[in-house]
mmCIF file with all atom_site columns, C-alpha atoms in Angstrom:
data_model
loop_
_atom_site.group_PDB
_atom_site.id
_atom_site.type_symbol
_atom_site.label_atom_id
_atom_site.label_alt_id
_atom_site.label_comp_id
_atom_site.label_asym_id
_atom_site.label_entity_id
_atom_site.label_seq_id
_atom_site.pdbx_PDB_ins_code
_atom_site.Cartn_x
_atom_site.Cartn_y
_atom_site.Cartn_z
_atom_site.occupancy
_atom_site.B_iso_or_equiv
_atom_site.pdbx_formal_charge
_atom_site.auth_seq_id
_atom_site.auth_comp_id
_atom_site.auth_asym_id
_atom_site.auth_atom_id
_atom_site.pdbx_PDB_model_num
ATOM 1   C CA . GLN A 1 1   ? 5.431   -5.838  -17.619 1.00 69.00 ? 1   GLN A CA 1
ATOM 2   C CA . VAL A 1 2   ? 5.003   -4.890  -13.990 1.00 84.00 ? 2   VAL A CA 1
ATOM 3   C CA . GLN A 1 3   ? 3.692   -7.108  -11.249 1.00 91.00 ? 3   GLN A CA 1
ATOM 4   C CA . LEU A 1 4   ? 2.753   -6.086  -7.747  1.00 95.00 ? 4   LEU A CA 1
ATOM 5   C CA . VAL A 1 5   ? 2.184   -8.801  -5.201  1.00 96.00 ? 5   VAL A CA 1
ATOM 6   C CA . GLU A 1 6   ? 0.835   -8.120  -1.742  1.00 97.00 ? 6   GLU A CA 1
ATOM 7   C CA . SER A 1 7   ? 1.392   -10.414 1.168   1.00 97.00 ? 7   SER A CA 1
ATOM 8   C CA . GLY A 1 8   ? 1.114   -10.424 4.922   1.00 97.00 ? 8   GLY A CA 1
ATOM 9   C CA . GLY A 1 9   ? -2.607  -10.285 5.334   1.00 97.00 ? 9   GLY A CA 1
ATOM 10  C CA . GLY A 1 10  ? -4.458  -12.524 7.681   1.00 97.00 ? 10  GLY A CA 1
ATOM 11  C CA . LEU A 1 11  ? -6.423  -12.650 10.873  1.00 98.00 ? 11  LEU A CA 1
ATOM 12  C CA . VAL A 1 12  ? -5.336  -10.470 13.752  1.00 98.00 ? 12  VAL A CA 1
ATOM 13  C CA . GLN A 1 13  ? -6.982  -9.472  16.993  1.00 98.00 ? 13  GLN A CA 1
ATOM 14  C CA . SER A 1 14  ? -8.018  -5.942  17.716  1.00 98.00 ? 14  SER A CA 1
ATOM 15  C CA . GLY A 1 15  ? -5.066  -4.044  19.129  1.00 98.00 ? 15  GLY A CA 1
ATOM 16  C CA . GLY A 1 16  ? -2.571  -6.275  17.425  1.00 98.00 ? 16  GLY A CA 1
ATOM 17  C CA . SER A 1 17  ? -0.059  -5.642  14.691  1.00 98.00 ? 17  SER A CA 1
ATOM 18  C CA . LEU A 1 18  ? 0.471   -6.787  11.161  1.00 97.00 ? 18  LEU A CA 1
ATOM 19  C CA . ARG A 1 19  ? 2.903   -5.918  8.405   1.00 98.00 ? 19  ARG A CA 1
ATOM 20  C CA . LEU A 1 20  ? 1.870   -5.973  4.803   1.00 98.00 ? 20  LEU A CA 1
ATOM 21  C CA . SER A 1 21  ? 4.397   -6.226  2.016   1.00 98.00 ? 21  SER A CA 1
ATOM 22  C CA . CYS A 1 22  ? 4.163   -5.420  -1.646  1.00 98.00 ? 22  CYS A CA 1
ATOM 23  C CA . THR A 1 23  ? 6.870   -6.558  -3.982  1.00 97.00 ? 23  THR A CA 1
ATOM 24  C CA . TYR A 1 24  ? 7.091   -4.948  -7.367  1.00 93.00 ? 24  TYR A CA 1
ATOM 25  C CA . SER A 1 25  ? 8.801   -6.500  -10.321 1.00 88.00 ? 25  SER A CA 1
ATOM 26  C CA . THR A 1 26  ? 9.959   -3.432  -12.170 1.00 82.00 ? 26  THR A CA 1
ATOM 27  C CA . THR A 1 27  ? 12.276  -0.536  -11.606 1.00 84.00 ? 27  THR A CA 1
ATOM 28  C CA . PRO A 1 28  ? 10.390  2.368   -13.147 1.00 86.00 ? 28  PRO A CA 1
ATOM 29  C CA . PHE A 1 29  ? 12.087  5.342   -14.661 1.00 90.00 ? 29  PHE A CA 1
ATOM 30  C CA . SER A 1 30  ? 10.673  7.308   -11.761 1.00 93.00 ? 30  SER A CA 1
ATOM 31  C CA . ILE A 1 31  ? 8.209   6.710   -8.973  1.00 93.00 ? 31  ILE A CA 1
ATOM 32  C CA . ARG A 1 32  ? 5.735   9.412   -8.198  1.00 95.00 ? 32  ARG A CA 1
ATOM 33  C CA . THR A 1 33  ? 3.963   7.636   -5.388  1.00 96.00 ? 33  THR A CA 1
ATOM 34  C CA . MET A 1 34  ? 3.404   4.209   -4.038  1.00 97.00 ? 34  MET A CA 1
ATOM 35  C CA . GLY A 1 35  ? 0.523   3.578   -1.777  1.00 98.00 ? 35  GLY A CA 1
ATOM 36  C CA . TRP A 1 36  ? -1.776  1.304   0.076   1.00 98.00 ? 36  TRP A CA 1
ATOM 37  C CA . TYR A 1 37  ? -5.497  1.354   -0.461  1.00 98.00 ? 37  TYR A CA 1
ATOM 38  C CA . ARG A 1 38  ? -8.172  -0.736  1.099   1.00 98.00 ? 38  ARG A CA 1
ATOM 39  C CA . GLN A 1 39  ? -11.661 -1.807  0.323   1.00 98.00 ? 39  GLN A CA 1
ATOM 40  C CA . ALA A 1 40  ? -13.978 -3.120  2.960   1.00 98.00 ? 40  ALA A CA 1
ATOM 41  C CA . SER A 1 41  ? -16.888 -5.310  2.031   1.00 95.00 ? 41  SER A CA 1
ATOM 42  C CA . GLY A 1 42  ? -19.583 -3.206  0.456   1.00 95.00 ? 42  GLY A CA 1
ATOM 43  C CA . LYS A 1 43  ? -17.498 -0.052  0.636   1.00 96.00 ? 43  LYS A CA 1
ATOM 44  C CA . GLN A 1 44  ? -15.551 2.091   -1.780  1.00 97.00 ? 44  GLN A CA 1
ATOM 45  C CA . ARG A 1 45  ? -11.834 1.692   -2.086  1.00 97.00 ? 45  ARG A CA 1
ATOM 46  C CA . GLU A 1 46  ? -10.068 4.284   -0.002  1.00 98.00 ? 46  GLU A CA 1
ATOM 47  C CA . LEU A 1 47  ? -6.577  5.594   0.375   1.00 98.00 ? 47  LEU A CA 1
ATOM 48  C CA . VAL A 1 48  ? -4.711  4.346   3.411   1.00 98.00 ? 48  VAL A CA 1
ATOM 49  C CA . ALA A 1 49  ? -1.235  5.746   2.957   1.00 98.00 ? 49  ALA A CA 1
ATOM 50  C CA . THR A 1 50  ? 1.113   6.898   0.240   1.00 98.00 ? 50  THR A CA 1
ATOM 51  C CA . THR A 1 51  ? 4.784   7.593   -0.029  1.00 98.00 ? 51  THR A CA 1
ATOM 52  C CA . THR A 1 52  ? 6.491   9.589   -2.733  1.00 95.00 ? 52  THR A CA 1
ATOM 53  C CA . GLY A 1 53  ? 9.682   8.742   -4.510  1.00 88.00 ? 53  GLY A CA 1
ATOM 54  C CA . ASN A 1 54  ? 11.582  10.939  -2.101  1.00 87.00 ? 54  ASN A CA 1
ATOM 55  C CA . GLY A 1 55  ? 9.917   9.546   0.991   1.00 88.00 ? 55  GLY A CA 1
ATOM 56  C CA . ARG A 1 56  ? 7.143   12.006  1.728   1.00 95.00 ? 56  ARG A CA 1
ATOM 57  C CA . THR A 1 57  ? 4.225   10.233  3.348   1.00 98.00 ? 57  THR A CA 1
ATOM 58  C CA . ASN A 1 58  ? 0.532   10.827  3.586   1.00 98.00 ? 58  ASN A CA 1
ATOM 59  C CA . TYR A 1 59  ? -2.000  8.983   5.695   1.00 98.00 ? 59  TYR A CA 1
ATOM 60  C CA . ALA A 1 60  ? -5.705  8.751   5.944   1.00 98.00 ? 60  ALA A CA 1
ATOM 61  C CA . ASP A 1 61  ? -6.925  10.340  9.143   1.00 98.00 ? 61  ASP A CA 1
ATOM 62  C CA . SER A 1 62  ? -8.329  7.021   10.246  1.00 97.00 ? 62  SER A CA 1
ATOM 63  C CA . VAL A 1 63  ? -4.894  5.398   10.371  1.00 98.00 ? 63  VAL A CA 1
ATOM 64  C CA . LYS A 1 64  ? -2.643  8.256   11.431  1.00 98.00 ? 64  LYS A CA 1
ATOM 65  C CA . GLY A 1 65  ? -0.516  7.275   14.363  1.00 97.00 ? 65  GLY A CA 1
ATOM 66  C CA . ARG A 1 66  ? -1.250  3.607   13.865  1.00 98.00 ? 66  ARG A CA 1
ATOM 67  C CA . PHE A 1 67  ? 0.044   2.703   10.415  1.00 98.00 ? 67  PHE A CA 1
ATOM 68  C CA . THR A 1 68  ? 3.408   3.397   8.851   1.00 98.00 ? 68  THR A CA 1
ATOM 69  C CA . ILE A 1 69  ? 4.199   3.196   5.173   1.00 98.00 ? 69  ILE A CA 1
ATOM 70  C CA . SER A 1 70  ? 7.730   2.676   3.968   1.00 97.00 ? 70  SER A CA 1
ATOM 71  C CA . ARG A 1 71  ? 9.587   1.512   0.921   1.00 95.00 ? 71  ARG A CA 1
ATOM 72  C CA . ASP A 1 72  ? 12.814  -0.351  0.472   1.00 95.00 ? 72  ASP A CA 1
ATOM 73  C CA . ALA A 1 73  ? 13.949  0.765   -2.952  1.00 91.00 ? 73  ALA A CA 1
ATOM 74  C CA . ALA A 1 74  ? 16.809  -1.694  -3.141  1.00 93.00 ? 74  ALA A CA 1
ATOM 75  C CA . LYS A 1 75  ? 14.577  -4.667  -2.412  1.00 95.00 ? 75  LYS A CA 1
ATOM 76  C CA . LYS A 1 76  ? 11.654  -3.194  -4.330  1.00 94.00 ? 76  LYS A CA 1
ATOM 77  C CA . VAL A 1 77  ? 9.260   -3.746  -1.483  1.00 96.00 ? 77  VAL A CA 1
ATOM 78  C CA . LEU A 1 78  ? 6.579   -1.468  -0.134  1.00 97.00 ? 78  LEU A CA 1
ATOM 79  C CA . TYR A 1 79  ? 5.486   -2.028  3.441   1.00 98.00 ? 79  TYR A CA 1
ATOM 80  C CA . LEU A 1 80  ? 2.561   -1.111  5.571   1.00 98.00 ? 80  LEU A CA 1
ATOM 81  C CA . GLN A 1 81  ? 3.193   -1.592  9.247   1.00 98.00 ? 81  GLN A CA 1
ATOM 82  C CA . MET A 1 82  ? -0.139  -1.783  10.974  1.00 98.00 ? 82  MET A CA 1
ATOM 83  C CA . THR A 1 83  ? -0.339  -1.409  14.720  1.00 98.00 ? 83  THR A CA 1
ATOM 84  C CA . SER A 1 84  ? -3.209  -1.009  17.134  1.00 98.00 ? 84  SER A CA 1
ATOM 85  C CA . VAL A 1 85  ? -5.497  -2.424  14.517  1.00 98.00 ? 85  VAL A CA 1
ATOM 86  C CA . LYS A 1 86  ? -9.222  -2.072  14.842  1.00 98.00 ? 86  LYS A CA 1
ATOM 87  C CA . PRO A 1 87  ? -12.102 -4.113  13.473  1.00 98.00 ? 87  PRO A CA 1
ATOM 88  C CA . GLU A 1 88  ? -12.839 -1.272  11.077  1.00 97.00 ? 88  GLU A CA 1
ATOM 89  C CA . ASP A 1 89  ? -9.442  -1.889  9.494   1.00 98.00 ? 89  ASP A CA 1
ATOM 90  C CA . THR A 1 90  ? -10.819 -5.119  8.100   1.00 98.00 ? 90  THR A CA 1
ATOM 91  C CA . ALA A 1 91  ? -10.538 -4.885  4.336   1.00 98.00 ? 91  ALA A CA 1
ATOM 92  C CA . VAL A 1 92  ? -8.716  -6.074  1.300   1.00 98.00 ? 92  VAL A CA 1
ATOM 93  C CA . TYR A 1 93  ? -5.538  -4.042  1.071   1.00 98.00 ? 93  TYR A CA 1
ATOM 94  C CA . TYR A 1 94  ? -4.143  -3.159  -2.321  1.00 98.00 ? 94  TYR A CA 1
ATOM 95  C CA . CYS A 1 95  ? -0.728  -1.945  -3.310  1.00 98.00 ? 95  CYS A CA 1
ATOM 96  C CA . ASN A 1 96  ? -0.474  0.775   -5.939  1.00 97.00 ? 96  ASN A CA 1
ATOM 97  C CA . LEU A 1 97  ? 2.405   2.011   -8.037  1.00 96.00 ? 97  LEU A CA 1
ATOM 98  C CA . ASP A 1 98  ? 2.098   5.397   -9.684  1.00 95.00 ? 98  ASP A CA 1
ATOM 99  C CA . ALA A 1 99  ? 5.164   5.901   -11.793 1.00 94.00 ? 99  ALA A CA 1
ATOM 100 C CA . PHE A 1 100 ? 6.667   6.497   -15.179 1.00 94.00 ? 100 PHE A CA 1
ATOM 101 C CA . THR A 1 101 ? 8.151   3.650   -17.152 1.00 91.00 ? 101 THR A CA 1
ATOM 102 C CA . ASP A 1 102 ? 10.064  6.248   -19.123 1.00 92.00 ? 102 ASP A CA 1
ATOM 103 C CA . PRO A 1 103 ? 9.825   10.044  -19.257 1.00 94.00 ? 103 PRO A CA 1
ATOM 104 C CA . TRP A 1 104 ? 6.766   9.821   -21.498 1.00 95.00 ? 104 TRP A CA 1
ATOM 105 C CA . THR A 1 105 ? 4.850   6.791   -20.290 1.00 94.00 ? 105 THR A CA 1
ATOM 106 C CA . PRO A 1 106 ? 2.847   6.817   -17.074 1.00 94.00 ? 106 PRO A CA 1
ATOM 107 C CA . LEU A 1 107 ? 2.246   3.663   -15.127 1.00 93.00 ? 107 LEU A CA 1
ATOM 108 C CA . ASP A 1 108 ? -0.580  2.919   -12.743 1.00 95.00 ? 108 ASP A CA 1
ATOM 109 C CA . ALA A 1 109 ? -0.375  -0.605  -11.440 1.00 95.00 ? 109 ALA A CA 1
ATOM 110 C CA . TRP A 1 110 ? -2.238  -2.484  -8.762  1.00 96.00 ? 110 TRP A CA 1
ATOM 111 C CA . GLY A 1 111 ? -1.693  -5.685  -6.904  1.00 97.00 ? 111 GLY A CA 1
ATOM 112 C CA . GLN A 1 112 ? -4.264  -8.383  -6.400  1.00 96.00 ? 112 GLN A CA 1
ATOM 113 C CA . GLY A 1 113 ? -4.922  -7.462  -2.798  1.00 97.00 ? 113 GLY A CA 1
ATOM 114 C CA . THR A 1 114 ? -4.420  -9.146  0.525   1.00 98.00 ? 114 THR A CA 1
ATOM 115 C CA . LEU A 1 115 ? -7.167  -9.620  3.063   1.00 98.00 ? 115 LEU A CA 1
ATOM 116 C CA . VAL A 1 116 ? -6.778  -8.285  6.569   1.00 98.00 ? 116 VAL A CA 1
ATOM 117 C CA . THR A 1 117 ? -9.363  -9.362  9.087   1.00 98.00 ? 117 THR A CA 1
ATOM 118 C CA . VAL A 1 118 ? -9.359  -7.811  12.540  1.00 98.00 ? 118 VAL A CA 1
ATOM 119 C CA . SER A 1 119 ? -11.373 -9.616  15.145  1.00 97.00 ? 119 SER A CA 1
ATOM 120 C CA . SER A 1 120 ? -12.962 -7.927  18.121  1.00 92.00 ? 120 SER A CA 1
#
């Protein structure tokens, strides 16, 4: 039974910084990717950033140069460091784990989300 819990959301002014954290309760057999997604009010959920098990990262064009994704495997925490935030970053941010619980069983788990609100 895996649990992902996001934290760190809140209200921040435009241009400010915020760090989101996602703790995960399991050590999967292997991690393919972990990522952050966001969903703004009335919008589709979109990819923000992902990191593979070996540390390769991918970012949405809208956040490149501003956000940094990282993972602390020992602590089982995924981070999203958000800098130079913009009002359009306002959304609920979700943590995702794409992994295998064993060599034969895929896992796709999501956290409950944490709200980030960026004021003008």
